[in-house]
Structures are given as structure tokens and as C-alpha cells.
GROMACS .gro file of C-alpha atoms in nm:
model
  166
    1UNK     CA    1  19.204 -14.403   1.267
    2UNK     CA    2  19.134 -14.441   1.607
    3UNK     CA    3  18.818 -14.542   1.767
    4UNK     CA    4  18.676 -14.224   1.912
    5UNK     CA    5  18.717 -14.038   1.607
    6UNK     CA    6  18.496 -14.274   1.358
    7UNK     CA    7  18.154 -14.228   1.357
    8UNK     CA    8  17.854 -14.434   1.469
    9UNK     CA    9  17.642 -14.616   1.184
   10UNK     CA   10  17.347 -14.413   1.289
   11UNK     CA   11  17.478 -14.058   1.308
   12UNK     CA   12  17.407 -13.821   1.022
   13UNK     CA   13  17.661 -13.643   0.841
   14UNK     CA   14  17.671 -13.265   0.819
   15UNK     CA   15  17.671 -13.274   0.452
   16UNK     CA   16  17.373 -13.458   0.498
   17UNK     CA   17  17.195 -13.206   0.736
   18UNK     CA   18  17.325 -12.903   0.510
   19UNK     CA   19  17.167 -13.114   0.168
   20UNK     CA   20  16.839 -13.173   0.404
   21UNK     CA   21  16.819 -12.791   0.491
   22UNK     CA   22  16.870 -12.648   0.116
   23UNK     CA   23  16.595 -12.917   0.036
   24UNK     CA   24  16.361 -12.750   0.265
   25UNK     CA   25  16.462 -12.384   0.187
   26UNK     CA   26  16.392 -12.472  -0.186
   27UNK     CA   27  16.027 -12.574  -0.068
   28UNK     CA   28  16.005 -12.295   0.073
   29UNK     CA   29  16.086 -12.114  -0.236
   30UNK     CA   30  15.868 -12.331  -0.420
   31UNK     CA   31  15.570 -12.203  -0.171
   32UNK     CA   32  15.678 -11.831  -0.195
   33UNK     CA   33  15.620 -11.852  -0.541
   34UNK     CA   34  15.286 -12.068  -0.543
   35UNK     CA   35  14.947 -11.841  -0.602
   36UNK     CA   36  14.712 -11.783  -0.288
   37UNK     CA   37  14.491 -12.007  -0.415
   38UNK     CA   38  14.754 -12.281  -0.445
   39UNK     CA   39  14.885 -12.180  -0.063
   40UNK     CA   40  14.552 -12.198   0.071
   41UNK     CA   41  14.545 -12.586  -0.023
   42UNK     CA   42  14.844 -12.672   0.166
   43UNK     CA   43  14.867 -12.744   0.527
   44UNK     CA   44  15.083 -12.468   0.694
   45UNK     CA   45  15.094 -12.335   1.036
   46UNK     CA   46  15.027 -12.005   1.061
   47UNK     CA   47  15.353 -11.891   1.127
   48UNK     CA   48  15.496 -12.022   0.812
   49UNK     CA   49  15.196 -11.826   0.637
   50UNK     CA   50  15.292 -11.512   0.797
   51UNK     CA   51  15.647 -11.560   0.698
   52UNK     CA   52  15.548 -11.666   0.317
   53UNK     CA   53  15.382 -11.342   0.297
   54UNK     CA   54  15.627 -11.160   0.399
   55UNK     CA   55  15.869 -11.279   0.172
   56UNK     CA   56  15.633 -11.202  -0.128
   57UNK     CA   57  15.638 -10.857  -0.021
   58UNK     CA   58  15.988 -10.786  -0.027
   59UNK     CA   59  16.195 -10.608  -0.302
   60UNK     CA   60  16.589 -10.595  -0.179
   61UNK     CA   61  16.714 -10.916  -0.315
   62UNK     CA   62  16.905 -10.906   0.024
   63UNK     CA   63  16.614 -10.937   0.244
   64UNK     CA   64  16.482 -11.189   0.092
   65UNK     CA   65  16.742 -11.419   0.070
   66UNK     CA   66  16.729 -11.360   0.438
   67UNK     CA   67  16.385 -11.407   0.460
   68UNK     CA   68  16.348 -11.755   0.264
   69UNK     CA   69  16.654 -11.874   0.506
   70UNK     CA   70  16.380 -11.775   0.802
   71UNK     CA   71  16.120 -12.026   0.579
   72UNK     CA   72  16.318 -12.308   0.598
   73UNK     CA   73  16.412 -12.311   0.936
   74UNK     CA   74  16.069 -12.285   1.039
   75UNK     CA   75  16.035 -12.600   0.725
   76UNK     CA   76  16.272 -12.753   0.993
   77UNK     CA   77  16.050 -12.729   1.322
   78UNK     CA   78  15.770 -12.846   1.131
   79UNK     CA   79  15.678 -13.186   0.961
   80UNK     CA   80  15.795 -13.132   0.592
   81UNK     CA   81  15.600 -13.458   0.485
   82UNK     CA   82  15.234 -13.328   0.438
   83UNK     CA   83  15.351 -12.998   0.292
   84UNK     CA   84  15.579 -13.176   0.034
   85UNK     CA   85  15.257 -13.429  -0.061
   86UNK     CA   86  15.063 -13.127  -0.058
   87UNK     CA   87  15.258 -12.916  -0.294
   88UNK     CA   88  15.313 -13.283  -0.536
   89UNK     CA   89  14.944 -13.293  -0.534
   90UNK     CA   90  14.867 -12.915  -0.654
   91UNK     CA   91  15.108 -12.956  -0.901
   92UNK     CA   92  15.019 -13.247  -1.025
   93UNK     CA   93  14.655 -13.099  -1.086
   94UNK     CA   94  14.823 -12.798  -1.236
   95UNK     CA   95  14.968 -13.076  -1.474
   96UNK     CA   96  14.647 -13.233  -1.525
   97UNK     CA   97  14.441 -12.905  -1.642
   98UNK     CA   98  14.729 -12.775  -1.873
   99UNK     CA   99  14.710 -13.124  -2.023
  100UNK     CA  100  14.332 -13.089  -2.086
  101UNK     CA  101  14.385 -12.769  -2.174
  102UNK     CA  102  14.598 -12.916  -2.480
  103UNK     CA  103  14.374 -13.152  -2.550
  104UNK     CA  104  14.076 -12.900  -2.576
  105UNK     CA  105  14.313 -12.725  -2.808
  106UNK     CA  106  14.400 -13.059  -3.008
  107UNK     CA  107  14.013 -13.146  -3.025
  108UNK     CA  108  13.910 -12.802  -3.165
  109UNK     CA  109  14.149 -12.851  -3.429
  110UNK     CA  110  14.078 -13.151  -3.538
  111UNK     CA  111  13.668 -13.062  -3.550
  112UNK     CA  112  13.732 -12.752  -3.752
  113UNK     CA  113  13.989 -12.929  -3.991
  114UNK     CA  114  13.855 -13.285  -3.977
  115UNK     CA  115  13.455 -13.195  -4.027
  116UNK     CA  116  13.183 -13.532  -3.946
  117UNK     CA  117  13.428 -13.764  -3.907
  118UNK     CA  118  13.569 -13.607  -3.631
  119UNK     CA  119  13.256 -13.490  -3.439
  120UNK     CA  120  13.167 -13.903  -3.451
  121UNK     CA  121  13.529 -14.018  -3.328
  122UNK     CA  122  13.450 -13.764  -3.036
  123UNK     CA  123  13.181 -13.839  -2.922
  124UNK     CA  124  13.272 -14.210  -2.994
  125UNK     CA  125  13.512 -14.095  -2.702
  126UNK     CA  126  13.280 -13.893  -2.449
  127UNK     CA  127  12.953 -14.026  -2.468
  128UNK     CA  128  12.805 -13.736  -2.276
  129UNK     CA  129  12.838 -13.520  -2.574
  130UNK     CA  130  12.565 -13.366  -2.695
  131UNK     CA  131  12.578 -13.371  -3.096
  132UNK     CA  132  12.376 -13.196  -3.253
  133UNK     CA  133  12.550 -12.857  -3.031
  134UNK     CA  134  12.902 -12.966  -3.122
  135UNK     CA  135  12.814 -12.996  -3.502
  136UNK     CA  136  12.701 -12.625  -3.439
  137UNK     CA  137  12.960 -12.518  -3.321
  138UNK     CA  138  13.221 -12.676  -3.544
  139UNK     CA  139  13.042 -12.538  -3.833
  140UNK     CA  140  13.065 -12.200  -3.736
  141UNK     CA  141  13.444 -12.237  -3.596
  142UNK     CA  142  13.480 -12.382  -3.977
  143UNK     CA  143  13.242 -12.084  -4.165
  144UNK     CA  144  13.417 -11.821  -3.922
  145UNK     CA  145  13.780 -11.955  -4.053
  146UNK     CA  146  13.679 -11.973  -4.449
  147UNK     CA  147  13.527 -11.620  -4.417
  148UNK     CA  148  13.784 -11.460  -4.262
  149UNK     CA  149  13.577 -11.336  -3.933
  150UNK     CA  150  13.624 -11.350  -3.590
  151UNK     CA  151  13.245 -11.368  -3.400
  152UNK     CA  152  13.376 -11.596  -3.140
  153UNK     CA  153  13.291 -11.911  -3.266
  154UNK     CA  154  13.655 -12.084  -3.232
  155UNK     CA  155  13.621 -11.999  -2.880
  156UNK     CA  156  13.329 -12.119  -2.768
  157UNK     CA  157  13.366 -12.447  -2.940
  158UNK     CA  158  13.725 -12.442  -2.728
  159UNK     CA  159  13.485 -12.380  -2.388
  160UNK     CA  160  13.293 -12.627  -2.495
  161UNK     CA  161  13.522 -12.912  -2.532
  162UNK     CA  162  13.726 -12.814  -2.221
  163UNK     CA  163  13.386 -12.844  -2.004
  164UNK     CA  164  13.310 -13.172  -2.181
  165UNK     CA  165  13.736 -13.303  -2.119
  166UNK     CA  166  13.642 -13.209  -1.773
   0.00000   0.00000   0.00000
């Protein structure tokens, strides 16, 4: 191979640049499809905003094909960094409440199933339990499922838990 024709240890392939740009399209995608309230927590220029909601508004599949392409070349002129923490970060809290969500979940069903012994192994766990209001409610989850009747009672010992898991 001759000498003019190999490349330089620091130049960057195309395949490279072409893997770098679908990476940043696919953030963009991943933004397009974040709620407003998620957006709103990430660090975009104004621009990019515009564009975002202008690709949420479009039906033809076409046009926005076209229109995420736009996203990640503006992706390119900006610093992808921050926006890529960003998004981590708002996912990762996402994570975080669906798991506590479970565990609210878990928690009720234990209580209703498991009776004293499990009220005392949860508070054992959150200390800033109040009692005497979660044996309340776990009797009534427990009366509610034994009688057959729905007054709400499952759910606000679920509301209750969450806001304690919090």
C-alpha cells in the first residue's frame, strides 16, 4: 500500500462518524419521545426544543424520519455530553420511582397477608412510621379483602407506604 493512501493514527474513520451520528439521532429519538416534564429537565438550546416539538407533531412517517435526521444534526453542533448525563439521570429516577412503586406494592401485600408481624418488621425498617395509622390501615385493607368490599382501604394503605418509601 503506498504511503499516501494509509491513514494517519489520529484520523477518524467514516464508519466511525456514520456510528457517532446514528448514536446521536437515536438520542434524539430518545428525547422526542420523553414527556414535557422529562424535556424540561434537560439542558437544550432552544433550537433543538423547537425542533423536538415539531417532530412530536408530525403524522407522515416520512416527515418525520426527516425531521429526527434535522435533530441529530443539530445533536452534532451541540455538546452531546450534558444532554446524554441528563437524559441517564431522568431515567435513572424514572427507575428509581417504578422500583418504589414495587416495593409499595410488595409492602401492602405483605401487611394485608402477613398481619403484626409484618407491621413490626416495617417499621423495624422505616423508623418514621407512625404505628398505630399503619395497623389501621392494614386492618381495614385485611376486613375490606375478607368481606368482599371495595371502600378504598387497599389503596390508601398503598399511598401510604409509597409516601413513607419516599
Amino acid at each position: 500500500m503506498p504511503q499516501s493512501n494509509r491513514k494517519l493514527p489520529d484520523e477518524i474513520s467514516r464508519s466511525t462518524i456514520k456510528r457517532d451520528m446514528d448514536a446521536l439521532q437515536k438520542m434524539g429519538e430518545t428525547l422526542v419521545g420523553m414527556p414535557q416534564t422529562q424535556l424540561d429537565k434537560i439542558p437544550l438550546p432552544d433550537v433543538l426544543i423547537d425542533a423536538i416539538t415539531l417532530a412530536r407533531s408530525l403524522k407522515s412517517r416520512e416527515a418525520r424520519r426527516r425531521q429526527l435526521q434535522f435533530i441529530g444534526k443539530l445533536m452534532r453542533a451541540t455538546e452531546s455530553e450534558p444532554i446524554k448525563a441528563a437524559i441517564k439521570n431522568v431515567k435513572s429516577a424514572d427507575m428509581q420511582a417504578a422500583a418504589q412503586f414495587h416495593q409499595a406494592e410488595e409492602w401492602r401485600e405483605r401487611l394485608i397477608n402477613g398481619g403484626d408481624e409484618a407491621v413490626q418488621e416495617f417499621v423495624g425498617l422505616y423508623a418514621d412510621t407512625d404505628r398505630q395509622k399503619l395497623r389501621q390501615l392494614t386492618r381495614q385493607a385485611q376486613h375490606n379483602r375478607k368481606s368482599g368490599m371495595n371502600t378504598g382501604a387497599e389503596k390508601a394503605l398503598f399511598r401510604y407506604l409509597r409516601n413513607i418509601i419516599r
